[in-house]
Short mmCIF file of N, CA and C and ligand atoms in Angstrom, two decimals:
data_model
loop_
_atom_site.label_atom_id
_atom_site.label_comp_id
_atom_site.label_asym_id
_atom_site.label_seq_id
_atom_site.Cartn_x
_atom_site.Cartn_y
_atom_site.Cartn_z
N UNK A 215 29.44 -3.18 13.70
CA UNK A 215 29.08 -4.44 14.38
C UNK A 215 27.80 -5.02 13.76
N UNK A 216 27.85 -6.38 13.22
CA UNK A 216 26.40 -6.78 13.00
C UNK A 216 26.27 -8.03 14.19
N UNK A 217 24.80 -7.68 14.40
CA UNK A 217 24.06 -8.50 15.52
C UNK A 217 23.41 -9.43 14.68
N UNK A 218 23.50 -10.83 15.56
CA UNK A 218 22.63 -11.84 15.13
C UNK A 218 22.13 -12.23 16.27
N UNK A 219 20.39 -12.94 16.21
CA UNK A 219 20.33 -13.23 17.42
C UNK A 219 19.47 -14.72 16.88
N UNK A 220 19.66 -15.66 17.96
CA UNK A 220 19.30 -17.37 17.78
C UNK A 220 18.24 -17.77 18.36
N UNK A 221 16.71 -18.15 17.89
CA UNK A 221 15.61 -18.37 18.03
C UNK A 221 15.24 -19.34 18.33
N UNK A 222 14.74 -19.94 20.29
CA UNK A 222 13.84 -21.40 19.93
C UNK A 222 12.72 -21.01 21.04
N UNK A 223 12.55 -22.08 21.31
CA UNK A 223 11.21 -21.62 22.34
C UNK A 223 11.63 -21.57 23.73
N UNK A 224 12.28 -22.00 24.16
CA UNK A 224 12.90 -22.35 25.73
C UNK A 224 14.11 -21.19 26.02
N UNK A 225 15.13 -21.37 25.23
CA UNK A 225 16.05 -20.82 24.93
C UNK A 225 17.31 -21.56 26.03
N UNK A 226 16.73 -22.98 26.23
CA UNK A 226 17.66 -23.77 26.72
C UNK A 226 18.18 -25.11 26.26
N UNK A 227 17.63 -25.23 24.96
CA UNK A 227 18.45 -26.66 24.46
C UNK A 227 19.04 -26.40 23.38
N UNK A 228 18.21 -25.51 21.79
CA UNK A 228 18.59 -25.49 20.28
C UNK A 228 19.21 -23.92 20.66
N UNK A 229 18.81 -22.98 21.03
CA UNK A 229 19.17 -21.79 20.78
C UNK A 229 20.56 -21.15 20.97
N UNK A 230 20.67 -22.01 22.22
CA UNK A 230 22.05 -21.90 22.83
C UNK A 230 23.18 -22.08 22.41
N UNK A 231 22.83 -23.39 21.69
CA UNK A 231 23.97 -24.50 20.60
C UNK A 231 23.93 -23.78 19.32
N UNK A 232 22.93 -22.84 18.72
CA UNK A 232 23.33 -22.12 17.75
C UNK A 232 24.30 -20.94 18.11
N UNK A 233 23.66 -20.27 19.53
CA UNK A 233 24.55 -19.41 19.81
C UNK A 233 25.95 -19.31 19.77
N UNK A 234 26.17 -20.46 20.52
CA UNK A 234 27.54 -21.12 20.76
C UNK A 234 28.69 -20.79 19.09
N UNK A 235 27.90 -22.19 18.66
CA UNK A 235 28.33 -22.11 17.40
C UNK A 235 29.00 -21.28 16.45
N UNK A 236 27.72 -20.33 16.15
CA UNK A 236 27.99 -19.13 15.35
C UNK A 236 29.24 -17.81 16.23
N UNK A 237 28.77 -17.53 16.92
CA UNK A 237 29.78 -16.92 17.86
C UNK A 237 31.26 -17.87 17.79
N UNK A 238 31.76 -19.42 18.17
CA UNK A 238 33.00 -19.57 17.55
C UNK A 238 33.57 -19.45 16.15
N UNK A 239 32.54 -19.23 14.79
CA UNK A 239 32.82 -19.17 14.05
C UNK A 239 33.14 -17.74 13.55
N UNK A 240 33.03 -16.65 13.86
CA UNK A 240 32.54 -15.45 13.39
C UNK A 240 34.04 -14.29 14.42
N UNK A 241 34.50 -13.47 13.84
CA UNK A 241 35.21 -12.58 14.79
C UNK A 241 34.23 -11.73 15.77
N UNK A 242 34.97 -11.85 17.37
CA UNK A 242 33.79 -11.21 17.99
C UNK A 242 34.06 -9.42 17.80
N UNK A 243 35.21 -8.43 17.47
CA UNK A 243 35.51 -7.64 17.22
C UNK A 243 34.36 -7.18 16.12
N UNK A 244 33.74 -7.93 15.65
CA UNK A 244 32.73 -6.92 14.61
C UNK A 244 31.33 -8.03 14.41
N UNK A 245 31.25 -9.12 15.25
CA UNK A 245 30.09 -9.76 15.13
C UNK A 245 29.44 -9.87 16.72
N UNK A 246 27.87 -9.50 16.94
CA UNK A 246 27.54 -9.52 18.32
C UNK A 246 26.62 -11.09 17.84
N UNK A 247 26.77 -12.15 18.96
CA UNK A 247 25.74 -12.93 18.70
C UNK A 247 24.76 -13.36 20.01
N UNK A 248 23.89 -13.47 20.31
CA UNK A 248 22.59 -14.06 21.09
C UNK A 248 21.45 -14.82 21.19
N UNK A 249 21.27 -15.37 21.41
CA UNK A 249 20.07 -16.17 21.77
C UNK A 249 18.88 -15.87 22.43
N UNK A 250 17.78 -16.39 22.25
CA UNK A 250 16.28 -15.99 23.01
C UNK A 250 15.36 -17.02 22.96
N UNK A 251 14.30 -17.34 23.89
CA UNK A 251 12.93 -17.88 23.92
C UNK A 251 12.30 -16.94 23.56
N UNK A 252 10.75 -18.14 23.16
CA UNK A 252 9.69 -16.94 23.11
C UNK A 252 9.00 -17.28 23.83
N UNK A 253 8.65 -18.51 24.70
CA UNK A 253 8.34 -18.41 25.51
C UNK A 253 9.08 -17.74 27.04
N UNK A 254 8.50 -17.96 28.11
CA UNK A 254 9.29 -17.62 29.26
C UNK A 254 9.49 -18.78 30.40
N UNK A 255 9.43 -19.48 29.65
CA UNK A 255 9.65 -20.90 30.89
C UNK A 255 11.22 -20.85 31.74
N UNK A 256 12.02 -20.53 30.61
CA UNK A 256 13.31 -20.22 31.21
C UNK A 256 14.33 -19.21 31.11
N UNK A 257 13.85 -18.35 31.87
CA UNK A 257 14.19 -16.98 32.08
C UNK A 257 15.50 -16.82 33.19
N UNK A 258 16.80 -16.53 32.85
CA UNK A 258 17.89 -17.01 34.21
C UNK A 258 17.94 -18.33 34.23
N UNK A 259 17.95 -19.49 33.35
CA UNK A 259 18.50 -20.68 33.66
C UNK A 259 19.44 -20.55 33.18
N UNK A 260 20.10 -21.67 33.09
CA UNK A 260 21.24 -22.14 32.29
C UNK A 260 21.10 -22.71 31.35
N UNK A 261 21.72 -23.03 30.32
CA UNK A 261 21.24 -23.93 29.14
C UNK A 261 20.89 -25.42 29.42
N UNK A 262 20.27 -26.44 29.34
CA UNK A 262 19.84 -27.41 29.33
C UNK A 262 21.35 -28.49 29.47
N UNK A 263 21.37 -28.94 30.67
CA UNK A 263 23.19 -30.24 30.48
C UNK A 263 23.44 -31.10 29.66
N UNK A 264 22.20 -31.06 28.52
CA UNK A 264 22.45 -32.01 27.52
C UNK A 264 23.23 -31.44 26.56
N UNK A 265 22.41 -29.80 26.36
CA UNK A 265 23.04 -29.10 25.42
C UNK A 265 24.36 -28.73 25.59
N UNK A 266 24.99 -28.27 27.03
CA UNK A 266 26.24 -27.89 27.85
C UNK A 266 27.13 -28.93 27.29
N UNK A 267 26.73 -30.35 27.09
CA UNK A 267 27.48 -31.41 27.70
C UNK A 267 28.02 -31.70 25.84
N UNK A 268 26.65 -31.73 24.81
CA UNK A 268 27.35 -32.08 23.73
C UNK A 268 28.19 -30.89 23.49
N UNK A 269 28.33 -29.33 23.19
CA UNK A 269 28.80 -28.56 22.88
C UNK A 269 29.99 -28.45 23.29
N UNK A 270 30.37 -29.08 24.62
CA UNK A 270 31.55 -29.28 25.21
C UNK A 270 32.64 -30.91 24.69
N UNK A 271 31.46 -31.73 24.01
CA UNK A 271 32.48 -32.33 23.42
C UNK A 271 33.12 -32.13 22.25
N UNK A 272 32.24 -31.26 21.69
CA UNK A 272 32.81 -30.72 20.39
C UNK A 272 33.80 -29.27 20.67
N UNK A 273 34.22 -29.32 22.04
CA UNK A 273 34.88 -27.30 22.22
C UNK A 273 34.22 -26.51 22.20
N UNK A 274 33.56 -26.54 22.59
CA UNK A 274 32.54 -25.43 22.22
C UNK A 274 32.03 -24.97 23.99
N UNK A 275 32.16 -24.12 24.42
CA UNK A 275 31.82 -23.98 26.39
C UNK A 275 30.63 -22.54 26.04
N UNK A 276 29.17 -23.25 26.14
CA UNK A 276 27.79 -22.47 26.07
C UNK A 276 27.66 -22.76 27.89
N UNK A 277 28.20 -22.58 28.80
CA UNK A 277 28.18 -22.78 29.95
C UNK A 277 27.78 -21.47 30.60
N UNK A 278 28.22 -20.65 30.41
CA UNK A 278 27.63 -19.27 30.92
C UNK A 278 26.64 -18.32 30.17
N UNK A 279 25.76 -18.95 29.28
CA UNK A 279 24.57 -18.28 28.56
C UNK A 279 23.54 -18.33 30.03
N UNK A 280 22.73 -17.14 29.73
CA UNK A 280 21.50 -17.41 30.46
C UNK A 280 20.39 -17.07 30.07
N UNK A 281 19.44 -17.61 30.23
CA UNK A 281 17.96 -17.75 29.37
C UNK A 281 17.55 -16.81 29.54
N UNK A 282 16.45 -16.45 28.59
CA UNK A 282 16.25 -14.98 28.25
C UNK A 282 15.08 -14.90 27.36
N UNK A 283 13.82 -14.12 27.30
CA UNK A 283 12.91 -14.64 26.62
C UNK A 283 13.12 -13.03 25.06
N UNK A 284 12.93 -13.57 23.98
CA UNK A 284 12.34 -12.86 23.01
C UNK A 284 11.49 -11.46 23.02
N UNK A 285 12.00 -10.39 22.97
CA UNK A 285 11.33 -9.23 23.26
C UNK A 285 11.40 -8.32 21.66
N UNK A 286 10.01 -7.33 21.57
CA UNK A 286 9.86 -6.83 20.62
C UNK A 286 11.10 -5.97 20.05
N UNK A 287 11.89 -5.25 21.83
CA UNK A 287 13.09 -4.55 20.80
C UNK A 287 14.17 -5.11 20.73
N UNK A 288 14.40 -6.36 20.74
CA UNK A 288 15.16 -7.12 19.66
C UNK A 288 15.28 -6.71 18.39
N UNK A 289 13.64 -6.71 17.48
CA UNK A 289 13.93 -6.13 16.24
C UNK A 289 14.96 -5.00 16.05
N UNK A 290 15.16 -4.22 16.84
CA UNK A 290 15.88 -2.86 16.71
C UNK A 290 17.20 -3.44 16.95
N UNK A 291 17.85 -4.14 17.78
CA UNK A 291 19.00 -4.82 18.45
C UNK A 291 19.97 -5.47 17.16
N UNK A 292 19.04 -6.44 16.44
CA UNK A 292 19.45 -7.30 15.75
C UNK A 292 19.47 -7.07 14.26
N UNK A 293 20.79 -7.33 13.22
CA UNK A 293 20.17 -7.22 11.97
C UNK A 293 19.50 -8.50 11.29
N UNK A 294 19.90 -9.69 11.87
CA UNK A 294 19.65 -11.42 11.23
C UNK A 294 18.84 -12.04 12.89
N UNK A 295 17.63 -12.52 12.67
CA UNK A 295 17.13 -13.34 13.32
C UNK A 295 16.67 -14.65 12.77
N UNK A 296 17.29 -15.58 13.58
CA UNK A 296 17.33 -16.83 12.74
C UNK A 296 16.38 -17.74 13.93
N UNK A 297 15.33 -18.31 13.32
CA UNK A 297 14.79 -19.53 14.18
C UNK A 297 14.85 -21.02 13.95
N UNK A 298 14.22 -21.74 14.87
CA UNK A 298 14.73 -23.08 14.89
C UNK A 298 13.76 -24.03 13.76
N UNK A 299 12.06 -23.60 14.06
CA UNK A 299 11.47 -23.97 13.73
C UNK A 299 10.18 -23.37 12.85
N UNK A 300 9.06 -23.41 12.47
CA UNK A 300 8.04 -22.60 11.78
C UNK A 300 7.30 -21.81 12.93
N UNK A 301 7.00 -22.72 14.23
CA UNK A 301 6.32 -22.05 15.66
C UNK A 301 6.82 -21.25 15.98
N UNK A 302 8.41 -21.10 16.12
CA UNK A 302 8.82 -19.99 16.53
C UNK A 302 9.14 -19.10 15.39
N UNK A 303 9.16 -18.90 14.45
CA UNK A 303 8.57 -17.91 13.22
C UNK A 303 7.35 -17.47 13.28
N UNK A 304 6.50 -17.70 13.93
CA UNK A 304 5.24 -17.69 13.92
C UNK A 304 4.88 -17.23 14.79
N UNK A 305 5.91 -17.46 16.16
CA UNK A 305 5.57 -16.39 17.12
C UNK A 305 6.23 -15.21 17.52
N UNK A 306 7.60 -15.03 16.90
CA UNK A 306 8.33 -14.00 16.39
C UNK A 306 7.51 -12.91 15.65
N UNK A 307 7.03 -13.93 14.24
CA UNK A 307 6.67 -12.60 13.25
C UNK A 307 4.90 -11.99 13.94
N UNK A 308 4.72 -12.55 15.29
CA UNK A 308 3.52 -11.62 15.76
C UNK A 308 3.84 -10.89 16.49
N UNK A 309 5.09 -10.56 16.60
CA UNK A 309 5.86 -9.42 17.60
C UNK A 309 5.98 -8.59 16.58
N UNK A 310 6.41 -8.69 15.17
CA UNK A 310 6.39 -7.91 14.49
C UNK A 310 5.71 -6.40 14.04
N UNK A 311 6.50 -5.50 14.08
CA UNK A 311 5.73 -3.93 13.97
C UNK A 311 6.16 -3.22 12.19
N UNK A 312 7.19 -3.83 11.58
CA UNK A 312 6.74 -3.54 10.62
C UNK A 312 7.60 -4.16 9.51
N UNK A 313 7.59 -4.28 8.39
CA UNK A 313 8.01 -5.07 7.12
C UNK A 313 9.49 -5.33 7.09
N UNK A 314 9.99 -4.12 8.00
CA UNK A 314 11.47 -4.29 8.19
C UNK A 314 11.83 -5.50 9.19
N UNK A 315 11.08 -5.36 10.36
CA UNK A 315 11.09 -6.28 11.43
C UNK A 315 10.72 -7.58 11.01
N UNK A 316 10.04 -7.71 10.11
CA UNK A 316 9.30 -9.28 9.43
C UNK A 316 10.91 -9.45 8.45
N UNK A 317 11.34 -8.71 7.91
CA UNK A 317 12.53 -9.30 6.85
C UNK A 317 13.79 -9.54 7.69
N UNK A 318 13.96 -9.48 8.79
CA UNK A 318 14.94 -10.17 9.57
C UNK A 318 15.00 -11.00 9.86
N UNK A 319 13.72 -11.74 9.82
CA UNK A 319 13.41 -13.24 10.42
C UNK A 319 13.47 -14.12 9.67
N UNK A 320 14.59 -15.46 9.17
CA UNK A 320 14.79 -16.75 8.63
C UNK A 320 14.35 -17.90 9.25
N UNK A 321 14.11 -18.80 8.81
CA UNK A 321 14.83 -20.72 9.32
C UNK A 321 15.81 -20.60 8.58
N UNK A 322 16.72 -20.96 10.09
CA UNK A 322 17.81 -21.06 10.04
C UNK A 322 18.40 -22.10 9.11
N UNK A 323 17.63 -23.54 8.96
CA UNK A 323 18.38 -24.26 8.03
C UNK A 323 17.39 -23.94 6.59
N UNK A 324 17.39 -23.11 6.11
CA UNK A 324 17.04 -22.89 5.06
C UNK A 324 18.55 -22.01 4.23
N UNK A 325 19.09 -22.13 5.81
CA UNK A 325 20.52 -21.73 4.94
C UNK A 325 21.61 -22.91 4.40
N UNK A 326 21.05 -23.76 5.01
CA UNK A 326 22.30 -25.37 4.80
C UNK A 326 21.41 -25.67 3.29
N UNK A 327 21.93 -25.47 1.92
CA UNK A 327 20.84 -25.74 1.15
C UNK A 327 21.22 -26.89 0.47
N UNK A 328 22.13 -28.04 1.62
CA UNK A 328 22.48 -29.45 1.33
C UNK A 328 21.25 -30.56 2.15
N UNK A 329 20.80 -30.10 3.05
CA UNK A 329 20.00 -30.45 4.24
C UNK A 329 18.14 -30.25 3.44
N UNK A 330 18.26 -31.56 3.63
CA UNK A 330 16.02 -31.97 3.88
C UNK A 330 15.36 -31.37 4.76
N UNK A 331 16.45 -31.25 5.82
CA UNK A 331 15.23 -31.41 7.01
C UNK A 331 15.15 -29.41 7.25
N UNK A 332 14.34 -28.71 7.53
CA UNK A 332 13.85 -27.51 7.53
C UNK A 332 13.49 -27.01 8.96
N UNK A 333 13.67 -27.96 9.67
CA UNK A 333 12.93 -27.07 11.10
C UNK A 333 13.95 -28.56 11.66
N UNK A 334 14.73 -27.73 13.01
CA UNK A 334 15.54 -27.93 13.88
C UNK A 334 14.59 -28.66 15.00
N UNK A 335 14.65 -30.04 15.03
CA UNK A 335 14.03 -30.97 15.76
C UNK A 335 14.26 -30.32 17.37
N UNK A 336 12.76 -30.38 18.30
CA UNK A 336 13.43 -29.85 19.63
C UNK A 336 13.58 -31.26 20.65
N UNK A 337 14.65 -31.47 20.60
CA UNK A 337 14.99 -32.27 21.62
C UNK A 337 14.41 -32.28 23.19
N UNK A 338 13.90 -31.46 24.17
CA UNK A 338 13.77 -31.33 24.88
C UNK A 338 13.48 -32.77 25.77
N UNK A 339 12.59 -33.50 24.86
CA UNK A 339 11.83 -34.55 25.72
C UNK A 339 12.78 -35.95 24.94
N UNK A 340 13.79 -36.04 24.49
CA UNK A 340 15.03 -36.45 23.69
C UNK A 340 16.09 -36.86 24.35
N UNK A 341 16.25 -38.03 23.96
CA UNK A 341 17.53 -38.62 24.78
C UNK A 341 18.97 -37.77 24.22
N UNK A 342 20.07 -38.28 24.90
CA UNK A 342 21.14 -37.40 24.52
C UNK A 342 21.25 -37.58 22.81
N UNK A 343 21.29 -38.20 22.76
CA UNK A 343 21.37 -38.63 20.91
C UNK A 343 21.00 -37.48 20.21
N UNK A 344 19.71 -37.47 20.62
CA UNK A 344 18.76 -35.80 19.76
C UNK A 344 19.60 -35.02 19.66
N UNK A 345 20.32 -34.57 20.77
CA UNK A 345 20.93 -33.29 21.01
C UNK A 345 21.92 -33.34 19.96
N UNK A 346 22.76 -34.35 19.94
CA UNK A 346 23.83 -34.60 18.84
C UNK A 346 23.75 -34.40 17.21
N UNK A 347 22.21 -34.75 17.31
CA UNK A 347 21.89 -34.54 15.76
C UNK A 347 21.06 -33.20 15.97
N UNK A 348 21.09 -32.56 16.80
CA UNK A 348 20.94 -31.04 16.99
C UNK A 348 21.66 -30.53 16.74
N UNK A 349 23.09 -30.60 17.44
CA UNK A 349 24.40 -29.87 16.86
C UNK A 349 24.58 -30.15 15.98
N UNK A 350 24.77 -31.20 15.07
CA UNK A 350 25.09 -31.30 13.21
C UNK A 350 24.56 -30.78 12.86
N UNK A 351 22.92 -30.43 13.15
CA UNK A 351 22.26 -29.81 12.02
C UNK A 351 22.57 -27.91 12.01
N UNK A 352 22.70 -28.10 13.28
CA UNK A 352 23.53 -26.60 13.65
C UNK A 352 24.42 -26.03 13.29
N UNK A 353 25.02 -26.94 13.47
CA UNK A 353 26.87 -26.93 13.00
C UNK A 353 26.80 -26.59 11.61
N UNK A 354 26.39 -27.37 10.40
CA UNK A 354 26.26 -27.17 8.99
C UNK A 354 25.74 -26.01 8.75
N UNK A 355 24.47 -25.70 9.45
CA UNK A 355 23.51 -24.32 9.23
C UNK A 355 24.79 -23.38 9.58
N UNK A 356 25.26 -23.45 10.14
CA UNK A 356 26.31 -21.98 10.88
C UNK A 356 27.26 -21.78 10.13
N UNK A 357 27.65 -22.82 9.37
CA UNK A 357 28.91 -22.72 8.39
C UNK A 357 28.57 -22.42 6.93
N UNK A 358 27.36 -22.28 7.17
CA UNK A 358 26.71 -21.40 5.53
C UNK A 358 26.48 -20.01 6.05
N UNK A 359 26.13 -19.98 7.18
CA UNK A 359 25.56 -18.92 7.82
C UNK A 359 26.96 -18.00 8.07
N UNK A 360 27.64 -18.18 8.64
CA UNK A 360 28.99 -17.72 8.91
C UNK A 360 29.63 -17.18 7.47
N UNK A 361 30.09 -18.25 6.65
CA UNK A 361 30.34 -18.14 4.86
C UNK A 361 29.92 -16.81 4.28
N UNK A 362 28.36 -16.74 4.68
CA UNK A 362 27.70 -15.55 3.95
C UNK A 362 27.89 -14.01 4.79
N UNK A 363 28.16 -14.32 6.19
CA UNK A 363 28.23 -12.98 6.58
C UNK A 363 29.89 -12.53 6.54
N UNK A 364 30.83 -13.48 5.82
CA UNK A 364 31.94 -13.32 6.10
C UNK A 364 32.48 -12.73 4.45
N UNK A 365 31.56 -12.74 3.88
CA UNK A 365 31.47 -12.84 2.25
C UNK A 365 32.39 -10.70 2.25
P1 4NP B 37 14.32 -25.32 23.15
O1 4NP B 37 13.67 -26.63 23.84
O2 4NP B 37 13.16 -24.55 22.57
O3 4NP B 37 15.22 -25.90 22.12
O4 4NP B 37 15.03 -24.59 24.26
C1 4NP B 37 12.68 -26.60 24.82
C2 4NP B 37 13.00 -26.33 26.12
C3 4NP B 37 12.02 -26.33 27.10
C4 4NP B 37 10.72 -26.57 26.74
C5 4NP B 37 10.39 -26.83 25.42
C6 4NP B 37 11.36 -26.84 24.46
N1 4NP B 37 9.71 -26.59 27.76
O5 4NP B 37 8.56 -26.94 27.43
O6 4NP B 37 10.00 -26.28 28.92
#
């Protein structure tokens, strides 16, 4: 089984929609996937209804995730930790205990290597629109991301 787990700060608008994502793309018979904050603002929510609402127009049902904050033994949990942005790299790799735990950690669109943009815009304070160009940028990242672990 390889574990991946999906990095933002809330773990209720970007993280979820990666979760989503990667998990429809991937067999679940030999791929585990998850999501996390690093903060703890939303711990037991639900994902954000913006995020629920685009993911569901694309098929995609992130409806029963629940928020969950970023913990050190993750490192042990996970072999690929992917984040949204540089902040949450930044507050990931200070959880970090040792060189192994630091080489798990990506930006995530540093895997789309068609894509400018490098850090996954957080919609939070974002009309529905954001969210939409959240999932594209998601969507593309996951289908390189997927590609390579399927290799
Ligand atoms: P996320 O977005 O990191 O993509 O889940 C946010 C969600 C909530 C907050 C910030 C960002 N917040 O400040 O509560």
């Amino acid at each position: 089984m390889t574990s991946i787990l999906m990095v933002c700060l809330g773990n209720i608008c970007r993280s979820p929609l990666a979760h989503g994502l990667l998990e429809s793309k991937l067999p679940p018979d030999s791929f585990y996937v998850d999501s996390a904050g690093t903060a703890n603002y939303h711990i037991g929510s639900l994902p954000d209804q913006r995020s629920i609402a685009v993911a569901k127009t694309h098929g995609i049902d992130i409806s029963n995730q629940c928020g969950r904050q970023f913990n050190v033994s993750d490192f042990d949990t996970f072999d690929y930790i992917y984040v949204m942005d540089h902040s949450n790299f930044e507050n990931v790799l200070k959880l970090a205990r040792t060189t192994f735990d630091i080489a798990k950690v990506k930006l995530l669109l540093d895997f789309d290597t068609t894509s400018q943009i490098k850090e996954v815009p957080d919609p939070y304070y974002d009309k529905i629109s954001g969210f939409e160009t959240v999932f594209e940028l998601l969507d593309n990242a996951t289908n390189f991301i997927a590609n390579q672990l399927l290799r």
